[in-house]
Tab-separated table of C-alpha atoms and ligand atoms in Angstrom:
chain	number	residue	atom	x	y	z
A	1	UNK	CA	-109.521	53.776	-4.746
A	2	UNK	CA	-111.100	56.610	-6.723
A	3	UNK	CA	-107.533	57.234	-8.403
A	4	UNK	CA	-106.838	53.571	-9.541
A	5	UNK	CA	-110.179	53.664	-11.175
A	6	UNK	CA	-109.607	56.882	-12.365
A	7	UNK	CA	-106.517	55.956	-14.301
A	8	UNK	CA	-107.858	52.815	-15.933
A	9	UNK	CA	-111.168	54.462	-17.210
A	10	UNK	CA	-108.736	57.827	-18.736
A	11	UNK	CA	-108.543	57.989	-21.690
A	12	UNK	CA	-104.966	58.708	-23.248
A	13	UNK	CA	-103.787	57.989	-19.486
A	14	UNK	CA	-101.987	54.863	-21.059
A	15	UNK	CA	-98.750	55.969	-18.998
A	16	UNK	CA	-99.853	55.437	-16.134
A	17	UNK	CA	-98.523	53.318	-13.583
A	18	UNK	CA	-101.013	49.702	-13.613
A	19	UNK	CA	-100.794	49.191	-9.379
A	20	UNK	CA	-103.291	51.404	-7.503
A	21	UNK	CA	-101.993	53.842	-5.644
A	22	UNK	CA	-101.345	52.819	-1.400
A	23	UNK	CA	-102.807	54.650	0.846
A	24	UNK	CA	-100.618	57.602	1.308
A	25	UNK	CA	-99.814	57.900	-1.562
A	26	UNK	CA	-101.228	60.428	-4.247
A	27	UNK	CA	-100.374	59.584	-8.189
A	28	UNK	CA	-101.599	61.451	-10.835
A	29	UNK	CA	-102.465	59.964	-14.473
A	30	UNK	CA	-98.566	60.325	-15.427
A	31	UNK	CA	-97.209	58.408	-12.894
A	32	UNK	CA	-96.236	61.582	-10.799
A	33	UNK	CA	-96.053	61.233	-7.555
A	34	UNK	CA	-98.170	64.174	-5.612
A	35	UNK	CA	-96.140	65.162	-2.647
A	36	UNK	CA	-96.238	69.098	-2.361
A	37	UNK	CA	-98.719	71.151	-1.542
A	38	UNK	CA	-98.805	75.009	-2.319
A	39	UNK	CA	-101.443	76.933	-0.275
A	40	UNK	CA	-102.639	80.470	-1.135
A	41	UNK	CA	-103.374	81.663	2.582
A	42	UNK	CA	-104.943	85.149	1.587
A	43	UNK	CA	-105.043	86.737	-1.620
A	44	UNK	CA	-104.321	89.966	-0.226
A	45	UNK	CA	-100.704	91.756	-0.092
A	46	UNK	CA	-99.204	95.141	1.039
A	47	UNK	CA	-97.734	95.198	-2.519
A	48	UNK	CA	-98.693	95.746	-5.527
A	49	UNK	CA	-95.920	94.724	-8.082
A	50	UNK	CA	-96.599	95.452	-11.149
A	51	UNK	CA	-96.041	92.100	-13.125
A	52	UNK	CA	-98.667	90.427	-10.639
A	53	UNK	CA	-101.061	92.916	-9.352
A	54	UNK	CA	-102.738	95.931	-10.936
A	55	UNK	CA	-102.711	98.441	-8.376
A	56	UNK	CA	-106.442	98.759	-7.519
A	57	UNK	CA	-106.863	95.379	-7.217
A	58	UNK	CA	-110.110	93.577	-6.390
A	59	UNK	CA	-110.095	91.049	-3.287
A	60	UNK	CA	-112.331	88.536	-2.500
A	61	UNK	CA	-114.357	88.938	0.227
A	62	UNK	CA	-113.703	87.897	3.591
A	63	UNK	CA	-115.971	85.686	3.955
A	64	UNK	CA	-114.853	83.664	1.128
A	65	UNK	CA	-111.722	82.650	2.734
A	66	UNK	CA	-111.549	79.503	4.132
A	67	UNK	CA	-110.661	79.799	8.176
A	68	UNK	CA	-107.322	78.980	9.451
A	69	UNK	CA	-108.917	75.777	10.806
A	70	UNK	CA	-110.232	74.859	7.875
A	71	UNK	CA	-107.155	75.435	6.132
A	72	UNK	CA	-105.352	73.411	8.812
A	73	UNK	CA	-108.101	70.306	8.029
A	74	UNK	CA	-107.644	70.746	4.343
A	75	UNK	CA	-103.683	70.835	4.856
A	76	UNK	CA	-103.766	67.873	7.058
A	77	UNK	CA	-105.470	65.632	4.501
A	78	UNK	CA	-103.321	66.183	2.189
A	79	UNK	CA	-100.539	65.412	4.595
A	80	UNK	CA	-102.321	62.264	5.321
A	81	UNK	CA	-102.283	61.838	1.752
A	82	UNK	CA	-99.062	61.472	1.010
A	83	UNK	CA	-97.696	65.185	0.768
A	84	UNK	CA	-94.447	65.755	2.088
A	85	UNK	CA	-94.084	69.611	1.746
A	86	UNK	CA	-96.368	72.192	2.597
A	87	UNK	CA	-95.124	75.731	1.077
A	88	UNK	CA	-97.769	78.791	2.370
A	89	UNK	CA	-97.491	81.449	-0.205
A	90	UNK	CA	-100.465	84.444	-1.831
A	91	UNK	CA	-100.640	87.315	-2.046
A	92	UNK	CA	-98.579	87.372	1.159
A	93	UNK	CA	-99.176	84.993	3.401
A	94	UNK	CA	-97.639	86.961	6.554
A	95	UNK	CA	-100.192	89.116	6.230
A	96	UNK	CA	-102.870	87.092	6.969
A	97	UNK	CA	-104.120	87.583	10.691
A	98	UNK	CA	-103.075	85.164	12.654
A	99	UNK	CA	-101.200	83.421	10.226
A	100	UNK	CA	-98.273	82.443	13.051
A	101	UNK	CA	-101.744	80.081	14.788
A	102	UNK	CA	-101.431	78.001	11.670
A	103	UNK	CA	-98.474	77.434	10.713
A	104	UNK	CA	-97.639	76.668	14.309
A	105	UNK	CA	-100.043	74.322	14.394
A	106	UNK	CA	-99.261	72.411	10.835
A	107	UNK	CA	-95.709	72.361	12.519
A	108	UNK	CA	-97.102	69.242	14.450
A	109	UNK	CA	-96.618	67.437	11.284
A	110	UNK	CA	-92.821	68.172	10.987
A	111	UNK	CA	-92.712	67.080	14.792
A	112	UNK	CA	-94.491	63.815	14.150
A	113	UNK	CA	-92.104	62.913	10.884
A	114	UNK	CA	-95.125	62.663	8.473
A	115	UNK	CA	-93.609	66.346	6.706
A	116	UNK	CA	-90.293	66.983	5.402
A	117	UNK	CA	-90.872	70.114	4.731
A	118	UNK	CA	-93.261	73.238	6.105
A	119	UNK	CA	-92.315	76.873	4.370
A	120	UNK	CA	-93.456	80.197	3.147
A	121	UNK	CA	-92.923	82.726	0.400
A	122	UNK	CA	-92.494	86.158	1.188
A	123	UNK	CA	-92.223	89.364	0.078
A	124	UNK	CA	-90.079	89.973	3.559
A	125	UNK	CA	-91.860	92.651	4.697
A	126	UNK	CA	-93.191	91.578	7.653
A	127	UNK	CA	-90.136	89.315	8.277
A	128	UNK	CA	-88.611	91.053	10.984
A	129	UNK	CA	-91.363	90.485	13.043
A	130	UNK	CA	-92.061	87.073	12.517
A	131	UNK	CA	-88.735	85.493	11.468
A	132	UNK	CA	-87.985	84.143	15.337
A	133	UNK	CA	-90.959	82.462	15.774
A	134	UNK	CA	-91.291	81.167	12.088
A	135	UNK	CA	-88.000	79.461	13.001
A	136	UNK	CA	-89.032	77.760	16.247
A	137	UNK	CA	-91.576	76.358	14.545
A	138	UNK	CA	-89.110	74.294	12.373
A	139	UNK	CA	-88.993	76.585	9.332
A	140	UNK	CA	-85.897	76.261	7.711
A	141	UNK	CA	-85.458	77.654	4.728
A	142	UNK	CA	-87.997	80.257	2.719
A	143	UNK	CA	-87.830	82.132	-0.199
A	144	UNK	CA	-87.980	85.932	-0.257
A	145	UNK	CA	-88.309	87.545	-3.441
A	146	UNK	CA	-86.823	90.511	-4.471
A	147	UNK	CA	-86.279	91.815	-7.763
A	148	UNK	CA	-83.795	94.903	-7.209
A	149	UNK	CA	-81.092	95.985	-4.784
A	150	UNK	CA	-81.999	99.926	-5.613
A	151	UNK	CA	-84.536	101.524	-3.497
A	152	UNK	CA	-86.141	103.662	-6.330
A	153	UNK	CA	-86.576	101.158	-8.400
A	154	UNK	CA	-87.771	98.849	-5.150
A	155	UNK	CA	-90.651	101.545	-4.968
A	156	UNK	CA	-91.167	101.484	-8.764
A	157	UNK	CA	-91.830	97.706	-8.987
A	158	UNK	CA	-93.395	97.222	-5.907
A	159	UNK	CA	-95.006	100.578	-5.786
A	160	UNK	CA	-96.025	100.342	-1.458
A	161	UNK	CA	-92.906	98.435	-0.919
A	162	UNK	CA	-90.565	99.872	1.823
A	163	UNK	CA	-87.138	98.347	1.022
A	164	UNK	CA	-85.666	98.995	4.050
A	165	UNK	CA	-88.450	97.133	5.870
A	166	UNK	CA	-87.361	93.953	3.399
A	167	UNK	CA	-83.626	94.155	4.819
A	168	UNK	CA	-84.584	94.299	8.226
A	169	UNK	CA	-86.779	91.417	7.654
A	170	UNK	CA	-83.649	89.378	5.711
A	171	UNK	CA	-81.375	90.041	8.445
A	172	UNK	CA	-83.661	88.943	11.391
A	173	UNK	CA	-84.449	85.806	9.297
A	174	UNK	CA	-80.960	85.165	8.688
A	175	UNK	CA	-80.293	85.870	12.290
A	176	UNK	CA	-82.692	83.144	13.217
A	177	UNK	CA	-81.087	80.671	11.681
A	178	UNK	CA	-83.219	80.656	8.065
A	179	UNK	CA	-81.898	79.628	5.141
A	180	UNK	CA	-83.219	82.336	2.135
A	181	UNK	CA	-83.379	81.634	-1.585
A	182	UNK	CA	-84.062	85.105	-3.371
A	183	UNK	CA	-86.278	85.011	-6.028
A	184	UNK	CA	-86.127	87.752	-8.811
A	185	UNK	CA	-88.723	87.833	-11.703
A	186	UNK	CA	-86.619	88.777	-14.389
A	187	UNK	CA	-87.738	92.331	-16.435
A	188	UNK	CA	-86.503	93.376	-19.331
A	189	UNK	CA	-85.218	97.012	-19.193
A	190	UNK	CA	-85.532	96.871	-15.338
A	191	UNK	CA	-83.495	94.759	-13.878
A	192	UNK	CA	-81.427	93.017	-16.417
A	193	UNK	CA	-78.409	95.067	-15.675
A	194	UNK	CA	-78.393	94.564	-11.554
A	195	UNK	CA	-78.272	90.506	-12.679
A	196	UNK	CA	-75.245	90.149	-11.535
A	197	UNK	CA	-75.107	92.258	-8.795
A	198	UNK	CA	-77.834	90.469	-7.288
A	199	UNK	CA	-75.807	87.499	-7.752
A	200	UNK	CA	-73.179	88.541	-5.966
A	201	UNK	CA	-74.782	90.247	-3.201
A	202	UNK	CA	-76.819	87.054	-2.875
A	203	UNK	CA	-74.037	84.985	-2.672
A	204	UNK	CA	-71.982	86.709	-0.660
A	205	UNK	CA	-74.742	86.365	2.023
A	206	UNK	CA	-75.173	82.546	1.669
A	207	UNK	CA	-78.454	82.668	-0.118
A	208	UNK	CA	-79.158	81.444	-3.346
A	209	UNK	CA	-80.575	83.110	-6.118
A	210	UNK	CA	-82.881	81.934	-8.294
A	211	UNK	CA	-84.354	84.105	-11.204
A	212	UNK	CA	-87.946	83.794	-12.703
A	213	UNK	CA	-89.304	84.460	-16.045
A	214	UNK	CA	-92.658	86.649	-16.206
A	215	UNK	CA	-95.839	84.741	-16.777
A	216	UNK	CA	-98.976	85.599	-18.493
A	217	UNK	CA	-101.141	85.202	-15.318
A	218	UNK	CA	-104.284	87.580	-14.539
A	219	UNK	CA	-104.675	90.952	-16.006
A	220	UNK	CA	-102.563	93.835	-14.690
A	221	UNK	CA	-101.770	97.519	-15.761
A	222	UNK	CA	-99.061	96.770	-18.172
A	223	UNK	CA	-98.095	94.875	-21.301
A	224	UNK	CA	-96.318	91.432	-20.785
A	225	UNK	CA	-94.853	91.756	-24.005
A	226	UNK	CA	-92.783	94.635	-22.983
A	227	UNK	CA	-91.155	93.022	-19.785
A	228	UNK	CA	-90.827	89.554	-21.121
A	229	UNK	CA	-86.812	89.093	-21.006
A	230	UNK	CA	-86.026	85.216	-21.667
A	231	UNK	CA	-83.549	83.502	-19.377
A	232	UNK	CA	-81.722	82.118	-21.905
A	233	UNK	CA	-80.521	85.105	-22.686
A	234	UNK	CA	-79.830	86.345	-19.179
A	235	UNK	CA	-77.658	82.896	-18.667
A	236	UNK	CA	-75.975	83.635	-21.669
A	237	UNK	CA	-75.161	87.031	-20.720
A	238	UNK	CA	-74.010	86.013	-17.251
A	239	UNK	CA	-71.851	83.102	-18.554
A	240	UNK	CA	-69.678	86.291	-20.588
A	241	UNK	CA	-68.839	87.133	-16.641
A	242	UNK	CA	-69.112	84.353	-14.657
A	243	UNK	CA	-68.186	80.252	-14.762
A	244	UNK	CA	-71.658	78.434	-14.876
A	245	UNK	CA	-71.521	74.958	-14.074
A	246	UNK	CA	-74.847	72.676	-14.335
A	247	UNK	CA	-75.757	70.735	-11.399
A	248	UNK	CA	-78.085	68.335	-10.712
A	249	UNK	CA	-79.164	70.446	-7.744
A	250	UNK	CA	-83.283	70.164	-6.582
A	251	UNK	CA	-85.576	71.731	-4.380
A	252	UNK	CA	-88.252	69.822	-5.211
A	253	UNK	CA	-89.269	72.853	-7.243
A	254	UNK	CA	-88.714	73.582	-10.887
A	255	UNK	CA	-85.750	75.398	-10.961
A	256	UNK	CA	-82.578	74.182	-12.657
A	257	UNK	CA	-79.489	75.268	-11.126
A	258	UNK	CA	-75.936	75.728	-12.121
A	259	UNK	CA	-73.002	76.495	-9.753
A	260	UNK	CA	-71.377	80.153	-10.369
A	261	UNK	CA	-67.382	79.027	-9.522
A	262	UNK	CA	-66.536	82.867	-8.945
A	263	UNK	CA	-68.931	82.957	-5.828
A	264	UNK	CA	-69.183	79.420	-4.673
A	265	UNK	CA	-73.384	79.853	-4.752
A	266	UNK	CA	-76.274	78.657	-6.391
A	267	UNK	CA	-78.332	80.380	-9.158
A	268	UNK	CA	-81.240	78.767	-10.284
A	269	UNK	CA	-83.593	79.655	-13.652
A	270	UNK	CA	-87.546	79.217	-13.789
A	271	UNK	CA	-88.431	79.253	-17.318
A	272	UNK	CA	-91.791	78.159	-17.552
A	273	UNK	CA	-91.862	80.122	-21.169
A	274	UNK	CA	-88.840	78.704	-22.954
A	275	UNK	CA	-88.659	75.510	-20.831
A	276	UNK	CA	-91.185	72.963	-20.145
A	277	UNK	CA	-90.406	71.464	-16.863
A	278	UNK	CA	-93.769	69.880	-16.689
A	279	UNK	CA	-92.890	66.243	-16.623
A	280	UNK	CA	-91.507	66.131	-12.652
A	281	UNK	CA	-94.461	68.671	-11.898
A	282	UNK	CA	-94.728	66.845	-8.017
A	283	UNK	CA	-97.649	69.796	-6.820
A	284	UNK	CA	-100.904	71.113	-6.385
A	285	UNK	CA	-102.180	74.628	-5.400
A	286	UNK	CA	-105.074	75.028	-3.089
A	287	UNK	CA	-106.720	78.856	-2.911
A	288	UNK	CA	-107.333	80.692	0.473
A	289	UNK	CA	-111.162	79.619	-0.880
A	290	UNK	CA	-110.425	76.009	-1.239
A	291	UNK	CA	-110.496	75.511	-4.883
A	292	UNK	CA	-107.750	72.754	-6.174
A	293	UNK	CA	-105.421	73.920	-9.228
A	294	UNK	CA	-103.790	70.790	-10.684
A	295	UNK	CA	-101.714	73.110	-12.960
A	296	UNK	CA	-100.902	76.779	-12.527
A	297	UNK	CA	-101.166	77.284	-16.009
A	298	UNK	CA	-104.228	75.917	-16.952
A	299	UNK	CA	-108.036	76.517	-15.964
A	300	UNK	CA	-109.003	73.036	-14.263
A	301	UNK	CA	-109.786	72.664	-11.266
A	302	UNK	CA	-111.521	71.227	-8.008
A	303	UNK	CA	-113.666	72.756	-5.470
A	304	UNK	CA	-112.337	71.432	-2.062
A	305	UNK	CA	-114.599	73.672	0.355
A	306	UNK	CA	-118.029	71.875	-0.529
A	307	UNK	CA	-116.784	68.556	0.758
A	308	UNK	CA	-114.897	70.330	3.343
A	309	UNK	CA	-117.823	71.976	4.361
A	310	UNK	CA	-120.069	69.006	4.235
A	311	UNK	CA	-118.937	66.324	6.710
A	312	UNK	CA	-116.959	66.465	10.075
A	313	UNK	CA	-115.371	63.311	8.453
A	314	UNK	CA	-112.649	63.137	6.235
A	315	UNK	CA	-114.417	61.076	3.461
A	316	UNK	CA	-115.923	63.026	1.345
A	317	UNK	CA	-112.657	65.584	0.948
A	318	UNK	CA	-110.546	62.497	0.488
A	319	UNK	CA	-112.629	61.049	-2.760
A	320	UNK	CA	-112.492	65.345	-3.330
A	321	UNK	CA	-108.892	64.716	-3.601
A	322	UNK	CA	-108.534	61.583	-5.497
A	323	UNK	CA	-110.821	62.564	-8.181
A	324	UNK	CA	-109.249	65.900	-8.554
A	325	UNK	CA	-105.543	64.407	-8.660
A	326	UNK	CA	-107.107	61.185	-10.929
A	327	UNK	CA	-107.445	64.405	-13.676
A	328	UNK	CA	-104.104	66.768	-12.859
A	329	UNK	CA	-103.150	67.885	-16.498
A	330	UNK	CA	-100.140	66.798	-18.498
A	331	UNK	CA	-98.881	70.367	-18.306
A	332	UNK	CA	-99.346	73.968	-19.584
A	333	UNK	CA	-99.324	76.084	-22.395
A	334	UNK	CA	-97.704	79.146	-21.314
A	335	UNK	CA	-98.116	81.855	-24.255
A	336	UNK	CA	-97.679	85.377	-24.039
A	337	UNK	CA	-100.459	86.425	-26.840
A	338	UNK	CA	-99.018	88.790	-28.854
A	339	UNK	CA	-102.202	89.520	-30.957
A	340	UNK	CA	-104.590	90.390	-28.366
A	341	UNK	CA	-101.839	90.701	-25.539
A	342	UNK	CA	-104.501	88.996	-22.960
A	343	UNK	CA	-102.769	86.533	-20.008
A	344	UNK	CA	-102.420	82.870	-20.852
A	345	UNK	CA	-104.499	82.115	-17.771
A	346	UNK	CA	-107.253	85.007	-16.268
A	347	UNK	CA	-106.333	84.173	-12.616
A	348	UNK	CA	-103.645	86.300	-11.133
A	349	UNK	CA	-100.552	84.623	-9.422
A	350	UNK	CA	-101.900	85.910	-5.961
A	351	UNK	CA	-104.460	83.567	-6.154
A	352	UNK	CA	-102.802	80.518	-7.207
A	353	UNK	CA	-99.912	81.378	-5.572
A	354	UNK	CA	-96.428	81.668	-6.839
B	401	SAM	N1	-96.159	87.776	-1.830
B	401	SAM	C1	-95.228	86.718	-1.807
B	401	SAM	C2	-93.988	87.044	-2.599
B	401	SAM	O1	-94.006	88.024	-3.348
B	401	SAM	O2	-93.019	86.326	-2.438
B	401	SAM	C3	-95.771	85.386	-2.261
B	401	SAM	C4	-96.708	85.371	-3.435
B	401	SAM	S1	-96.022	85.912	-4.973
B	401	SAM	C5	-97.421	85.742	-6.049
B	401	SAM	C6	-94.953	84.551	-5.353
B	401	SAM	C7	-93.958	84.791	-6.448
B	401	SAM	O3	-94.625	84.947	-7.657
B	401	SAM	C8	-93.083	86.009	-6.273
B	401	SAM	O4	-91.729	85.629	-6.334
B	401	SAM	C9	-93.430	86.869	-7.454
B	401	SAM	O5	-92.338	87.596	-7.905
B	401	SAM	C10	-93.902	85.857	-8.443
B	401	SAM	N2	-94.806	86.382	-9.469
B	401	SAM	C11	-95.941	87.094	-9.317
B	401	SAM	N3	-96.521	87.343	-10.500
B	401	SAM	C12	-95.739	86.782	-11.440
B	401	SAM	C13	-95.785	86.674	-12.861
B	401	SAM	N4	-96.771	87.191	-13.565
B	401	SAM	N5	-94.775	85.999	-13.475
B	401	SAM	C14	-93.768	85.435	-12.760
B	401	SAM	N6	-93.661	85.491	-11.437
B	401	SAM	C15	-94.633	86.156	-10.781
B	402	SF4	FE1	-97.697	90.860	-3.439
B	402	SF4	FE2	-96.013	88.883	-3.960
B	402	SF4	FE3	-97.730	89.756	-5.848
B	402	SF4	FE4	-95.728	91.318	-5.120
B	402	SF4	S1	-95.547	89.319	-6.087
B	402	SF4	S2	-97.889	91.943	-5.344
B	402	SF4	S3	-95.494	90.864	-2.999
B	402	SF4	S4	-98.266	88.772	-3.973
């Protein structure tokens, strides 16, 4: 019962909830409930957008990684924990080798009722290929993200993107029975224009759109301070055009979505800058090394490989677990620093995870 304890002896955890937490169930300090699981696979892509990577990036070495067995362990306790949606994300996860052995195999989970939920998200480019078997392994929906719907500027933001190779990927997963939210980091001077273009070309093909505001994560080529474009102004602009109608829409993620009455979709607005959506923060982020984040925005975290690593048995990662939830943070402190114009947090997203 290393979280019960864990939340009596905190100090300043005087919110918490007084019953100790079941088995099966994970809550943190604030009473949250810890039911989804984010999981960094590899943090390796065949991208290299700009806002997340700089383009001679450094990756760990392979021998770092945790195996796909490992990750399937790991993924399991959690499971067994109380987790109730597993999302595999990166760099991009379909690049991993092998990837398809793993999540086929944490598809048992979905099978036996103890997951709600197993998904990816992609950059779609290697889509096409997998999209069929991604879907008979109960994948359902899974977000692709996309931040343009012009090939030039696909290749400028991306800079080894191959659009063309994204389409072909959206169509086969579309053909397969996916559902697809688009996600689109929103750039000032890049793609605020297309807005609501993508809108309507998302909507029109029965996928939702969801926009995202750049974060201060890791250090990349450019300046943050030149691409940050705040969603509040992008709704405001979008509301001159279109009828937006709130909605208490959810994911389980931290978008907030309003209805767009012109094309009968969702758009939804990540705005980890101007909005603090902290307080129904539900997840955790594992690395493809088996470090715990508690909080993408903030430095803390839990090494999950060592007990892992240690035992066949289960124990010692379990009390890993507890202890590591027992201190998940309030929530962040997203600043872009426009002094010395360094991230909020040194860690890119592709290790985290987006
Ligand atoms: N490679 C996959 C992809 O692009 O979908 C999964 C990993 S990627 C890190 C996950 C999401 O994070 C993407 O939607 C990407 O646009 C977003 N992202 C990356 N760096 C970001 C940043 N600094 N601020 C906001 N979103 C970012
Ligand atoms: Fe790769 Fe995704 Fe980062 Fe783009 S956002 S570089 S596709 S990990």
């Amino acid at each position: 019962m290393a979280i019960a304890r864990d939340i009596i002896d905190r100090p300043g955890a005087a919110a918490a909830p007084a019953r100790p937490a079941p088995l099966g169930e994970m809550i943190d300090p604030f009473g949250r409930a810890i039911t989804y699981l984010r999981i960094s696979v590899t943090d390796r892509c065949d991208f290299r957008c700009v806002y997340c990577m700089a383009e001679d990036m450094t990756f760990l070495p392979k021998r770092d990684l945790l195996t796909l067995e490992e990750l399937d362990r790991l993924s399991t306790a959690f499971v067994e924990k109380g987790v109730r949606k597993l999302r595999l994300t990166g760099g991009e996860p379909l690049v991993r080798r092998n990837i398809m052995h793993l999540i086929r195999s944490l598809s048992r989970h979905l099978r036996s009722g103890a997951l709600d939920e197993l998904t990816i998200t992609t950059n779609g480019s290697q889509l096409e290929r997998f999209a069929g078997e991604l879907a008979d392994c109960g994948v359902k929906r899974i977000n692709v993200s996309l931040d343009t719907l012009d090939p030039d500027k696909f290749k400028a933001i991306t800079r080894w993107g191959d659009f063309g190779k994204v389409m072909a990927g959206i169509d086969a997963a579309q053909a397969a029975g996916i559902k697809i939210k688009l996600n689109a980091v929103a750039l000032k001077g890049f793609n605020d224009d297309e807005i609501p273009s993508m809108l309507e070309w998302a909507h029109g093909r029965g996928m939702d759109l969801t926009l995202i505001e750049t974060m201060p994560l890791g250090e990349i080529d450019g300046d943050r301070t030149d691409q940050y474009l705040p969603l509040s102004a992008v709704r405001a602009g979008l509301a001159e055009r279109f009828t937006l109608t709130d909605i208490p829409y959810k994911t389980g993620g931290p978008a907030r979505y309003v209805e767009v009455k012109e094309t009968g979709g969702r758009l939804g607005f990540i705005t980890p800058l101007t909005h603090n959506f902290c307080e129904s923060c539900n997840r955790v982020r594992l690395t493809c090394t088996g470090t715990l984040y508690m909080c993408l925005g903030q430095e803390d975290a839990a090494d999950l490989r060592a007990p892992l690593r240690a035992s066949e048995g289960n124990e010692l990662l379990s009390n890993a677990i507890d202890e590591a939830i027992g201190r998940k943070p309030k929530g962040h402190d997203f600043i872009i620093d426009r002094e010395t114009r360094k991230p909020a947090v040194s860690r890119h997203m592709s290790v985290t995870g987006g």
